[in-house]
Coordinates of C-alpha atoms in Angstrom, one line a residue:
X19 CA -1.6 12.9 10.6
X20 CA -1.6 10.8 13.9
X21 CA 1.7 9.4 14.7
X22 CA 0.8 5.8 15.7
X23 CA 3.1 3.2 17.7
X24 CA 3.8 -0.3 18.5
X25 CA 2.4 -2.1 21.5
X26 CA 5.5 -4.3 23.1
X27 CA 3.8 -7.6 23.5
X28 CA 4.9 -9.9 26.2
X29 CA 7.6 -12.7 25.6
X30 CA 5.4 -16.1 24.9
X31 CA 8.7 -18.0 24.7
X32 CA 12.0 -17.0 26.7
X33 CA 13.9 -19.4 24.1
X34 CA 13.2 -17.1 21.5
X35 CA 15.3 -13.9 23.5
X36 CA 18.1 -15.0 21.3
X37 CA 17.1 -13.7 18.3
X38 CA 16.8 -9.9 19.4
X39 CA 19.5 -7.6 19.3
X40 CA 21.9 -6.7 21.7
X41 CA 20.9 -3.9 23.8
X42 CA 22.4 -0.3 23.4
X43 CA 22.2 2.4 25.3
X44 CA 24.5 5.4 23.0
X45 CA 24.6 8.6 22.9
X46 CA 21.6 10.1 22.0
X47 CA 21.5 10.8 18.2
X48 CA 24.5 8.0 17.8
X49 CA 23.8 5.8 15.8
X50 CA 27.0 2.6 15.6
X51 CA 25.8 0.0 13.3
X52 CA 28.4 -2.1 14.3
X53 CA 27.4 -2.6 18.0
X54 CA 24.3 -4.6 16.5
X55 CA 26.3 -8.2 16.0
X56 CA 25.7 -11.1 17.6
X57 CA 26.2 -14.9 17.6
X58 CA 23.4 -16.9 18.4
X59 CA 24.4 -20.5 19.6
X60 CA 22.0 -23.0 18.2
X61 CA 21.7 -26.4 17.1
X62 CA 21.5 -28.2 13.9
X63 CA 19.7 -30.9 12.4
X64 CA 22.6 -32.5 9.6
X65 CA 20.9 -34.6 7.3
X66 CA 23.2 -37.1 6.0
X67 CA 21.4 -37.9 2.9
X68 CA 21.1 -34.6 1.0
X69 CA 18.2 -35.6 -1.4
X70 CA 16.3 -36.5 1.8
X71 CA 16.4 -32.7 3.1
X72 CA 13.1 -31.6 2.3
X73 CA 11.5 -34.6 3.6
X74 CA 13.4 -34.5 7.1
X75 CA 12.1 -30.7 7.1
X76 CA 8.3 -31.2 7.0
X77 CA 8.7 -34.1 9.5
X78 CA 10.7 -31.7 12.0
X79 CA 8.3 -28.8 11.2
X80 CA 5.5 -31.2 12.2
X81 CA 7.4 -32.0 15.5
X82 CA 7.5 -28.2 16.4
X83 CA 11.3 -29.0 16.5
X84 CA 12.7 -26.5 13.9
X85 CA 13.8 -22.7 14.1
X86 CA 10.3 -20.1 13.5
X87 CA 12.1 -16.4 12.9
X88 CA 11.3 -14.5 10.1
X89 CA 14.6 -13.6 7.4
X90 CA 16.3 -16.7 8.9
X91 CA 16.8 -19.4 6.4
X92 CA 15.6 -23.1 7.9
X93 CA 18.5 -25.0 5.6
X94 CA 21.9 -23.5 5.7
X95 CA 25.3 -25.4 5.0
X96 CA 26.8 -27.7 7.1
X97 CA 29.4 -26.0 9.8
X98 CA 31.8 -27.9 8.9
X99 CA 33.5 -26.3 5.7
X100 CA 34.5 -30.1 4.2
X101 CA 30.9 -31.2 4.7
X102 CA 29.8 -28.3 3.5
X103 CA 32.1 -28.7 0.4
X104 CA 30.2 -31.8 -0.1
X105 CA 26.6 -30.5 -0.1
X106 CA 25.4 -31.6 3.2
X107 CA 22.6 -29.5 4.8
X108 CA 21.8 -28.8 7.8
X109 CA 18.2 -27.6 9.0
X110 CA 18.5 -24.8 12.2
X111 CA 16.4 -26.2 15.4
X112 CA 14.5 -24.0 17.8
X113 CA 17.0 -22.8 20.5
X114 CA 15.2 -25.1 23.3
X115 CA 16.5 -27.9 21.5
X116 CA 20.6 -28.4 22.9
X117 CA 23.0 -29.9 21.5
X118 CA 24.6 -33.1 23.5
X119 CA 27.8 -33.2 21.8
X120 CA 30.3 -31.4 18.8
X121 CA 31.0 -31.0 14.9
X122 CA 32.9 -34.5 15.4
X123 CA 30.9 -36.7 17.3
X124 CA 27.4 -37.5 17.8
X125 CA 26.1 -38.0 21.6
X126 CA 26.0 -41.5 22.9
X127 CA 22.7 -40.2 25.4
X128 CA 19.8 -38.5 24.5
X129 CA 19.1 -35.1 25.4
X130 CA 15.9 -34.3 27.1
X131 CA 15.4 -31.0 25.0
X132 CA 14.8 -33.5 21.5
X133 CA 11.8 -34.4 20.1
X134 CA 10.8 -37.9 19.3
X135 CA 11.3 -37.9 15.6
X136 CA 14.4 -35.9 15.7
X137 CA 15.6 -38.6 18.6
X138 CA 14.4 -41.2 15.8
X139 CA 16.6 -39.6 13.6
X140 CA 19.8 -39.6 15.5
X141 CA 19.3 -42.9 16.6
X142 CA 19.3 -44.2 12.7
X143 CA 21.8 -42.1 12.2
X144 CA 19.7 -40.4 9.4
X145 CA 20.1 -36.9 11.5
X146 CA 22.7 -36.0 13.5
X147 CA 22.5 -32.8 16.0
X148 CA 25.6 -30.3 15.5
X149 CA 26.2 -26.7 17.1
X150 CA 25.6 -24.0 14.8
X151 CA 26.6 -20.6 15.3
X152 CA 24.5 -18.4 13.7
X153 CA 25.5 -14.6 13.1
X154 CA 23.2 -11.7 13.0
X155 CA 24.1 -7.7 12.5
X156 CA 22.5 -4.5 12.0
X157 CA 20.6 -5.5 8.5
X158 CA 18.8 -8.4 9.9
X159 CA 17.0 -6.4 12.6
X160 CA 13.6 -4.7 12.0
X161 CA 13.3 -0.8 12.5
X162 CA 11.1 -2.2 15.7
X163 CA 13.9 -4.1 16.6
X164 CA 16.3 -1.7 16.4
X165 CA 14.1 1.1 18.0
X166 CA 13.2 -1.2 21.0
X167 CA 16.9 -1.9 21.4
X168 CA 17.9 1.9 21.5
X169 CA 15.0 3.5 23.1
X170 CA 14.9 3.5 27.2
X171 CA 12.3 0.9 28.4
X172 CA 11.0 3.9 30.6
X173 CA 10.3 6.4 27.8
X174 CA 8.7 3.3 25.4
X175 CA 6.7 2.3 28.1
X176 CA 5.3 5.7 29.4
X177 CA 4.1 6.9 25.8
X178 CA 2.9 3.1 24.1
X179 CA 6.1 2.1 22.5
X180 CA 7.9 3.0 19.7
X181 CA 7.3 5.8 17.6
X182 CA 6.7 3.8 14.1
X183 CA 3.9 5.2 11.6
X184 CA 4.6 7.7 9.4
X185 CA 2.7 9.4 6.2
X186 CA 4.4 8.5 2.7
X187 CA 4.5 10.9 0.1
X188 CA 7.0 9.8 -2.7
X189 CA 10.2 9.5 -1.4
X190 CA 9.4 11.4 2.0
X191 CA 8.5 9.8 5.1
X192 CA 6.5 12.5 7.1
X193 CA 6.7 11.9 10.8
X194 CA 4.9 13.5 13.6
X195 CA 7.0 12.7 16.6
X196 CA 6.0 12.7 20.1
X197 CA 7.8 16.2 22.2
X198 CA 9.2 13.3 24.5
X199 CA 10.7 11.9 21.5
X200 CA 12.5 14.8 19.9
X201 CA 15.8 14.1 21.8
X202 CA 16.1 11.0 20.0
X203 CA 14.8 12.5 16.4
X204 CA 18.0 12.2 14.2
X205 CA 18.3 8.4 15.3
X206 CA 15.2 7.8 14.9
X207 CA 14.9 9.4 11.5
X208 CA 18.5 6.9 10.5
X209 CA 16.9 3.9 11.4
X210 CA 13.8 4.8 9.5
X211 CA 15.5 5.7 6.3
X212 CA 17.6 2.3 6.7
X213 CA 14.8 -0.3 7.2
X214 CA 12.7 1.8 4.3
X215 CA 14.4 1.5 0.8
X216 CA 12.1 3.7 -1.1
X217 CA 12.4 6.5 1.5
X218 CA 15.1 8.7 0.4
X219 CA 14.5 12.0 3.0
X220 CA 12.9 11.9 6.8
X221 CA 10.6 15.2 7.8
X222 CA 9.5 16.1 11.3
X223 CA 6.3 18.4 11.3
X224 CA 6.7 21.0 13.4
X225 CA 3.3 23.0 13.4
X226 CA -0.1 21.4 13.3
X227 CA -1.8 21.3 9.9
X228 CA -5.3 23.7 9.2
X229 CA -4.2 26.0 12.4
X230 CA -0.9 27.4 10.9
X231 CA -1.8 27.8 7.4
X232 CA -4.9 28.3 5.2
X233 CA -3.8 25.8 2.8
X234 CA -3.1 22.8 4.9
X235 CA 0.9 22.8 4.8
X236 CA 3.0 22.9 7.3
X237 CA 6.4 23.7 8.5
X238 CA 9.0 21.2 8.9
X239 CA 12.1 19.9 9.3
X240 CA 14.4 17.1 7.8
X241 CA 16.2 14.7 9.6
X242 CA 17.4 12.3 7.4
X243 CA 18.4 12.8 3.7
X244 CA 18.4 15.6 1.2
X245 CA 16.0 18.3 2.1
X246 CA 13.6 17.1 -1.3
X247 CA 10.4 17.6 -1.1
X248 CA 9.6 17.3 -5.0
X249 CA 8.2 14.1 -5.4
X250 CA 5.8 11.6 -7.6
X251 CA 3.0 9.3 -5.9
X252 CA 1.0 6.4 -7.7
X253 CA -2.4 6.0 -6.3
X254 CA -5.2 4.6 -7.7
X255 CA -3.5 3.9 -11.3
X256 CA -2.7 7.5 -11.2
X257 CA 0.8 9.4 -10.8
X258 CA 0.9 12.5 -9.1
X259 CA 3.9 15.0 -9.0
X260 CA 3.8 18.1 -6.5
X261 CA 6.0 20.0 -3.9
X262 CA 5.3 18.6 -0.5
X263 CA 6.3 21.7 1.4
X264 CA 3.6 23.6 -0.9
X265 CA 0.9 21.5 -1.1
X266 CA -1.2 18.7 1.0
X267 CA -1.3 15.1 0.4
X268 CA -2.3 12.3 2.5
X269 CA -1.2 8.7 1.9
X270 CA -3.1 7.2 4.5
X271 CA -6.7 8.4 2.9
X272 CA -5.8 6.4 -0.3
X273 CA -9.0 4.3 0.2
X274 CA -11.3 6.8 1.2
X275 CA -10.4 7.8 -2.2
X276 CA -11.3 4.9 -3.6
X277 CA -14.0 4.5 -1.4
X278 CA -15.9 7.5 -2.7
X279 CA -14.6 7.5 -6.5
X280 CA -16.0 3.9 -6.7
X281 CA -19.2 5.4 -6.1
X282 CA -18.9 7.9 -8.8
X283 CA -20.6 6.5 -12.0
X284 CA -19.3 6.9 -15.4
X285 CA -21.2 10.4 -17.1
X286 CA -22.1 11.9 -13.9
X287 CA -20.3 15.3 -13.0
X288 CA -18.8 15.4 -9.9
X289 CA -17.5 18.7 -7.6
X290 CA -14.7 18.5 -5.7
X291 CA -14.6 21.6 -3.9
X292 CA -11.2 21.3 -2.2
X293 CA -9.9 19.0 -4.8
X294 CA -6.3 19.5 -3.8
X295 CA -4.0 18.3 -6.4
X296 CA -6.4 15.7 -7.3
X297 CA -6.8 12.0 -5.6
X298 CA -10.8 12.2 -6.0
X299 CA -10.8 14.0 -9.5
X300 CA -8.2 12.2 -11.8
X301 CA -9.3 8.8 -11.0
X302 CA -12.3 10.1 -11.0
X303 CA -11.6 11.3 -14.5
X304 CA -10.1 8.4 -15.5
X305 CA -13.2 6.5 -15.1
X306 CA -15.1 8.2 -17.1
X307 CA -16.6 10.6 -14.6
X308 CA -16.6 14.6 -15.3
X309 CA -15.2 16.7 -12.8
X310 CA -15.0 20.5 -11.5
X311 CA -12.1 20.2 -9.5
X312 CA -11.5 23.5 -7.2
X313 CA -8.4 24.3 -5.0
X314 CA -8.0 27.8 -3.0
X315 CA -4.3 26.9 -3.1
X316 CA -2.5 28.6 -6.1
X317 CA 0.4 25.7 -6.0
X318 CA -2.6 23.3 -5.2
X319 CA -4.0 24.3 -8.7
X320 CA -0.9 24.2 -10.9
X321 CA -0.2 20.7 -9.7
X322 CA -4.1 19.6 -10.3
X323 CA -3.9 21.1 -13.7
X324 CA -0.5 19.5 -14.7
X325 CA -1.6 16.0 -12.7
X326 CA -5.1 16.5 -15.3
X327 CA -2.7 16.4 -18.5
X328 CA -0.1 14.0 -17.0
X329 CA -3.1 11.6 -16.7
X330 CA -4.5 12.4 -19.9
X331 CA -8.1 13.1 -18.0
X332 CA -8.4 17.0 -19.8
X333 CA -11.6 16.0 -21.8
X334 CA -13.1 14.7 -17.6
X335 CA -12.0 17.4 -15.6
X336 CA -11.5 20.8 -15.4
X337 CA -9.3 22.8 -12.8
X338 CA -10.2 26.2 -11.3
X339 CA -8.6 28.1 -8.4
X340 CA -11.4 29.7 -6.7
X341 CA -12.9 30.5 -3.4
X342 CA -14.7 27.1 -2.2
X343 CA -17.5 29.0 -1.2
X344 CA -18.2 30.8 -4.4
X345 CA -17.1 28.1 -6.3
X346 CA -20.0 25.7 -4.9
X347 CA -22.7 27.5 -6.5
X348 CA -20.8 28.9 -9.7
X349 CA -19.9 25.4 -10.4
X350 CA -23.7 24.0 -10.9
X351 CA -23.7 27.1 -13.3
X352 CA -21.1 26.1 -15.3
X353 CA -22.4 22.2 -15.6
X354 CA -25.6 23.9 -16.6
X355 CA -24.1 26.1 -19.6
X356 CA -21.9 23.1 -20.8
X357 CA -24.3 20.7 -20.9
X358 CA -26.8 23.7 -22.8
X359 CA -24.0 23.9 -24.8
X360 CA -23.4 20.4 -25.9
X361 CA -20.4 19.9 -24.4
X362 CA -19.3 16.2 -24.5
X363 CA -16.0 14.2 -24.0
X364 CA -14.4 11.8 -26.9
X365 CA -14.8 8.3 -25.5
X366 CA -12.4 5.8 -27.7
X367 CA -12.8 1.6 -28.3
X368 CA -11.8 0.0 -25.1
X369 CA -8.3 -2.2 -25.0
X370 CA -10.0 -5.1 -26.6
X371 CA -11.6 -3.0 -28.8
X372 CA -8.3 -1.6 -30.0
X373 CA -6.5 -4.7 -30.3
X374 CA -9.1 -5.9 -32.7
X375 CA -8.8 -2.9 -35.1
X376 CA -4.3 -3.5 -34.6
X377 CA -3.3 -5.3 -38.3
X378 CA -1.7 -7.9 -36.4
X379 CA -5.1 -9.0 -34.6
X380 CA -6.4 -12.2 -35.5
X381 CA -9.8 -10.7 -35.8
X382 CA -8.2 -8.0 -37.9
X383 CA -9.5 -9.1 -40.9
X384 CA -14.0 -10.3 -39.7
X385 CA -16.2 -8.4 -41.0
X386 CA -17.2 -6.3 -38.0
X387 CA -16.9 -2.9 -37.8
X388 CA -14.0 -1.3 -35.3
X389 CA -16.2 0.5 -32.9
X390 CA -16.5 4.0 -32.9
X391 CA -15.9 6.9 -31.1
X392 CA -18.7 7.9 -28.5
X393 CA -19.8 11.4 -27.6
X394 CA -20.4 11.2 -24.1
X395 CA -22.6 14.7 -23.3
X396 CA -21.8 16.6 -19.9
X397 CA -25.0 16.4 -18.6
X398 CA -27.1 19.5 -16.8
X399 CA -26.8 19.0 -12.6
X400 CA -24.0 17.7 -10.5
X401 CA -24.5 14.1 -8.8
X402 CA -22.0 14.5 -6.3
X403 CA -20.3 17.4 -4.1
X404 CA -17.0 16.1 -2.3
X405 CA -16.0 18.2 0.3
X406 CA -12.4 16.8 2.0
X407 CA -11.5 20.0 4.4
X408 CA -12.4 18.5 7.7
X409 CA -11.5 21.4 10.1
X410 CA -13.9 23.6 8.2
X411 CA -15.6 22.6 5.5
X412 CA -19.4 21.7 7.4
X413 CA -19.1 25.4 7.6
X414 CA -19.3 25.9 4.0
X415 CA -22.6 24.4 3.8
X416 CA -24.5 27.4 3.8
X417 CA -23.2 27.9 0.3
X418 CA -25.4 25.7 -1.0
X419 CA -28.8 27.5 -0.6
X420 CA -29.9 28.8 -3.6
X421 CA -27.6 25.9 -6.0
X422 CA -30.1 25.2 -8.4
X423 CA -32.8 28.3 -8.0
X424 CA -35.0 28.5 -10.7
X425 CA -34.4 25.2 -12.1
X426 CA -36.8 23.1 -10.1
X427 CA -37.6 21.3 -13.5
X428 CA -34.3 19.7 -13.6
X429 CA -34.9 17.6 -11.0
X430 CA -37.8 14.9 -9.6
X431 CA -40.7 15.1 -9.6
X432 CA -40.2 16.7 -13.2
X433 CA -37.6 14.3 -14.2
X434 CA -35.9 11.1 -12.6
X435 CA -32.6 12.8 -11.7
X436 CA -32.5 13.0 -7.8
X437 CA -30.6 16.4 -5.9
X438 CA -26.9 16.0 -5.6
X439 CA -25.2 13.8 -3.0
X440 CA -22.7 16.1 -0.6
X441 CA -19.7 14.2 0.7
X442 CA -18.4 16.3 3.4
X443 CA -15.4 15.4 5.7
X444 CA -15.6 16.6 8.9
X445 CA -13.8 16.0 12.8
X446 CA -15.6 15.0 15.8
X447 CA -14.4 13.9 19.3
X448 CA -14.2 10.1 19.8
X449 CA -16.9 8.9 21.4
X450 CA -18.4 5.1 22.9
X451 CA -21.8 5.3 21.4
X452 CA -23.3 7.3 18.3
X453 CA -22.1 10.9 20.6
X454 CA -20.1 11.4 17.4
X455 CA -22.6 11.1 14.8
X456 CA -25.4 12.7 16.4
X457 CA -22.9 15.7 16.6
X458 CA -21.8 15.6 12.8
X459 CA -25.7 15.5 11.7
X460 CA -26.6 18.3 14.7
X461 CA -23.8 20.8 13.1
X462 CA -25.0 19.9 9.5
X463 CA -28.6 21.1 10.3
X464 CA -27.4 23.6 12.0
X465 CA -25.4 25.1 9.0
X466 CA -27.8 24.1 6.6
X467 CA -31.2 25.4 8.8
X468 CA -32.9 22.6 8.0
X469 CA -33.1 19.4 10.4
X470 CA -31.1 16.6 9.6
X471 CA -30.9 13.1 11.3
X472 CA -28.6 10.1 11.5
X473 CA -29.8 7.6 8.8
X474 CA -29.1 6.6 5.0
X475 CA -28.1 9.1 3.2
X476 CA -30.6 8.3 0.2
X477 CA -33.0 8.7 2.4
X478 CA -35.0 12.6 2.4
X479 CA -33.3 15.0 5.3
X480 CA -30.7 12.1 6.5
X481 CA -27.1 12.0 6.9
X482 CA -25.0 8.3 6.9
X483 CA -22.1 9.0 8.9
X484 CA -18.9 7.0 8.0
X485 CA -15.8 7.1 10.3
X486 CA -12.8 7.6 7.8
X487 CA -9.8 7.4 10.3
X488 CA -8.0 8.3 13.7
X489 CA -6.8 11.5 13.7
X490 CA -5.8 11.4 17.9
X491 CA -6.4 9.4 21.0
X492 CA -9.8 11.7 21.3
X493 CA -10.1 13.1 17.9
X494 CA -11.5 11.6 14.6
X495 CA -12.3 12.3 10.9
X496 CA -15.4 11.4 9.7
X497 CA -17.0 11.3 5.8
X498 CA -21.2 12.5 6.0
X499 CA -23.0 12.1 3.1
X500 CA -26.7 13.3 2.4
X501 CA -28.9 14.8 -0.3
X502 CA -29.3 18.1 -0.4
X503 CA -32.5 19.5 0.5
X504 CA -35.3 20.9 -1.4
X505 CA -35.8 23.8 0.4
X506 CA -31.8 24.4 0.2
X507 CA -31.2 23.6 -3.4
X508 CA -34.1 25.6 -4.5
X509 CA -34.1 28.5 -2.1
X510 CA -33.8 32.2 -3.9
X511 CA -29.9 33.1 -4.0
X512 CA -29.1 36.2 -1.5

């Protein structure tokens, strides 16, 4: 993933410097929590009559007057612990409002810094304007806040701030830090795991994923908390349990999952070549949708096939463990012989459906039928190819001369069932204009020997090109989609 960071916007207000936290400058890797306390001197607005709090608030919030900070409550007790004892609140003012006098004794001239209500206020002795020391530590402060305060200014500024994004997976923050960085990587990793409650263990990558291993893992190494790496996801109303160190998994393509599973219609059959351990297929599967879900990754496949039966999807989709390649064309054969062979999945009554036919329902007793269970039959072709490898998978596009050989008749003009969709993920350089696309359709043609232009991907011989996400400053992952070509699909097999 691309590690991404936190622009240091300018200060709008100088009043507002109060609030950040003291800056420290330890030991690298040093990490006293203690060091970040502080008393911020403000002022107060004491209401005298406590029923007329909330009133005196929206009147001072309409006058700009009162204290804007995030995780800072705007009505705290009164300083004084025997006025305090007697319920009187106070409401915290913004720090360019000064006090003019003390706990005891209210000011006899008014200061420049109040507004006009809150002078209105004082002067009917509704209001009165205390000091209030308000204390901060080490909990209050953002991991941004914390980070900014630890981090040279030099090093933040030369490489765009702070390092702050990381990749989610379970209870393991995956980070990608910058070589400028590393010095600073076991503080880092602290702070990270204390500002993020349901991270439990911090990982560095330390090799580049696709280059290093055939399977898309990497090598790492933890900086904060157990070294765990067996952990359970939710996406997309599914749960997924896997190894980390064995397998891949990406929480920031969540909605280009549900992106392309949303365009997946119930009864169509769906390959995912490089299905992983299944973020396209189960939900896919769980909507209904049958799919032939491949992985080249041994470990890959035993957590597809377990994540299948976890989600109860076994009757939509079926795991394999081949070769992508093969698997492309072996996969339209095995559609083909299950839907020759009548194979269908069990589809039950809905959740209203199944409350009415519960005892208890008060429609239990009509005279309606409970509906019954529907054979949904696989049927003969593939709609949809997904294809989520980007360093290589365009090149696998060659596979798919020859997919349906023989079996023009399955297809339009013979019947109203168009060529499959292919989904392919790809990388391309960043570019100002459409440089990018142009490319990702030039290397499709290219692999497929057929000539393919930008466009809609419904469209005859043209590719829509989607940009999914930024990969790195120059580098980007894209999502083309087209149909496959005649003269492809139906082209003898070598």
């Amino acid at each position: 993933m691309t590690f991404t960071y936190y622009k240091e916007s300018p200060i709008e207000d100088d009043n507002m410097g109060i609030l950040r936290p003291p800056v420290i400058r330890s030991a690298v890797g040093a990490l006293d929590r203690s060091l970040f306390k502080k008393t911020v001197n403000l002022a107060a607005a004491a209401v005298a009559d406590r029923k007329k709090i909330s009133a005196w608030r929206q009147k001072l919030q309409g006058d700009h007057a009162l204290l804007a900070a995030e995780r800072i409550p705007g009505v705290v007790p009164h300083p004084d612990q025997a006025l305090a004892s007697q319920g009187t609140k106070c409401l915290l003012l913004d720090p360019k409002i000064k006090v003019g006098g003390n706990l005891l004794t209210f000011v006899s001239a008014v200061p420049e810094t109040w507004t006009p209500i809150l002078q209105g206020g004082v002067a009917s002795k509704e209001v009165g304007v205390v000091p209030y020391d308000l204390f901060l530590d080490y909990d209050y402060w953002s991991y941004e806040d914390v980070m900014k305060s630890l981090l040279p200014p030099d090093l933040r500024d030369k490489h765009d701030g702070i390092p702050a994004g990381f990749n989610q997976a379970g209870h393991v923050a995956h980070m990608n830090l910058k070589e400028a960085f590393l010095p600073y990587k076991k503080l880092i990793a602290e702070v990270l795991l204390d500002k993020n409650p349901s991270v439990k263990t911090v990982i560095n990558k330390v090799a580049n994923v696709g280059t290093e291993s055939e399977f898309r893992t990497f090598a790492y190494e933890v900086l904060a908390g157990p070294d765990d790496m067996n952990v359970e996801a939710r996406e997309n109303d599914c749960i997924f349990r896997f190894d980390y160190s064995k397998v891949y998994w990406n929480s920031k393509l969540e909605g280009e999952h549900r992106r392309l599973i949303s365009v997946f219609q119930p009864g169509e059959v769906v390959c995912d070549v490089m299905a992983g351990i299944g973020p396209f297929a189960v939900p896919a599967g769980k909507k209904g949708v049958f799919v032939w879900a491949n992985d080249y990754n041994p470990e890959s496949y035993r957590y597809l096939d377990e994540n299948v039966q976890r989600n109860k999807v076994g009757q939509y989709v079926r795991p394999f463990n081949q070769d992508g390649r093969s698997f492309i064309r072996d996969a339209a054969d095995l559609v083909y012989a299950a839907s020759a062979n009548k194979e269908y999945a069990v589809a039950g009554p809905n959740r209203r459906g199944k409350r009415r036919q519960h005892p208890n329902s008060s429609t239990a007793g009509n005279s309606a039928p409970p509906p019954e269970h529907e054979r949904k039959l696989i049927p003969p072709t593939i709609s949809h190819f997904v294809m989520n490898l980007p360093a290589s998978a365009i090149t696998f596009l060659p596979h798919f001369r020859g997919l349906y050989a023989g079996r023009e008749q399955l297809f339009a003009p013979h019947t109203g069932t168009k060529l499959p969709t292919v989904h392919v993920h790809c990388f391309a350089p960043k570019a100002d204009d459409d440089a990018s696309l142009v490319n990702v359709c030039e290397r499709i043609s290219a692999e497929l020997g057929v000539g393919m232009k930008l466009g809609e991907a419904e469209n005859a011989y043209q590719v829509s090109v989607l940009e999914v996400r930024n990969v790195a400053p120059n580098k980007r992952m894209f999502c083309a989609s087209f149909r496959v070509p005649p003269e492809v699909a139906f082209a003898a097999r070598s």
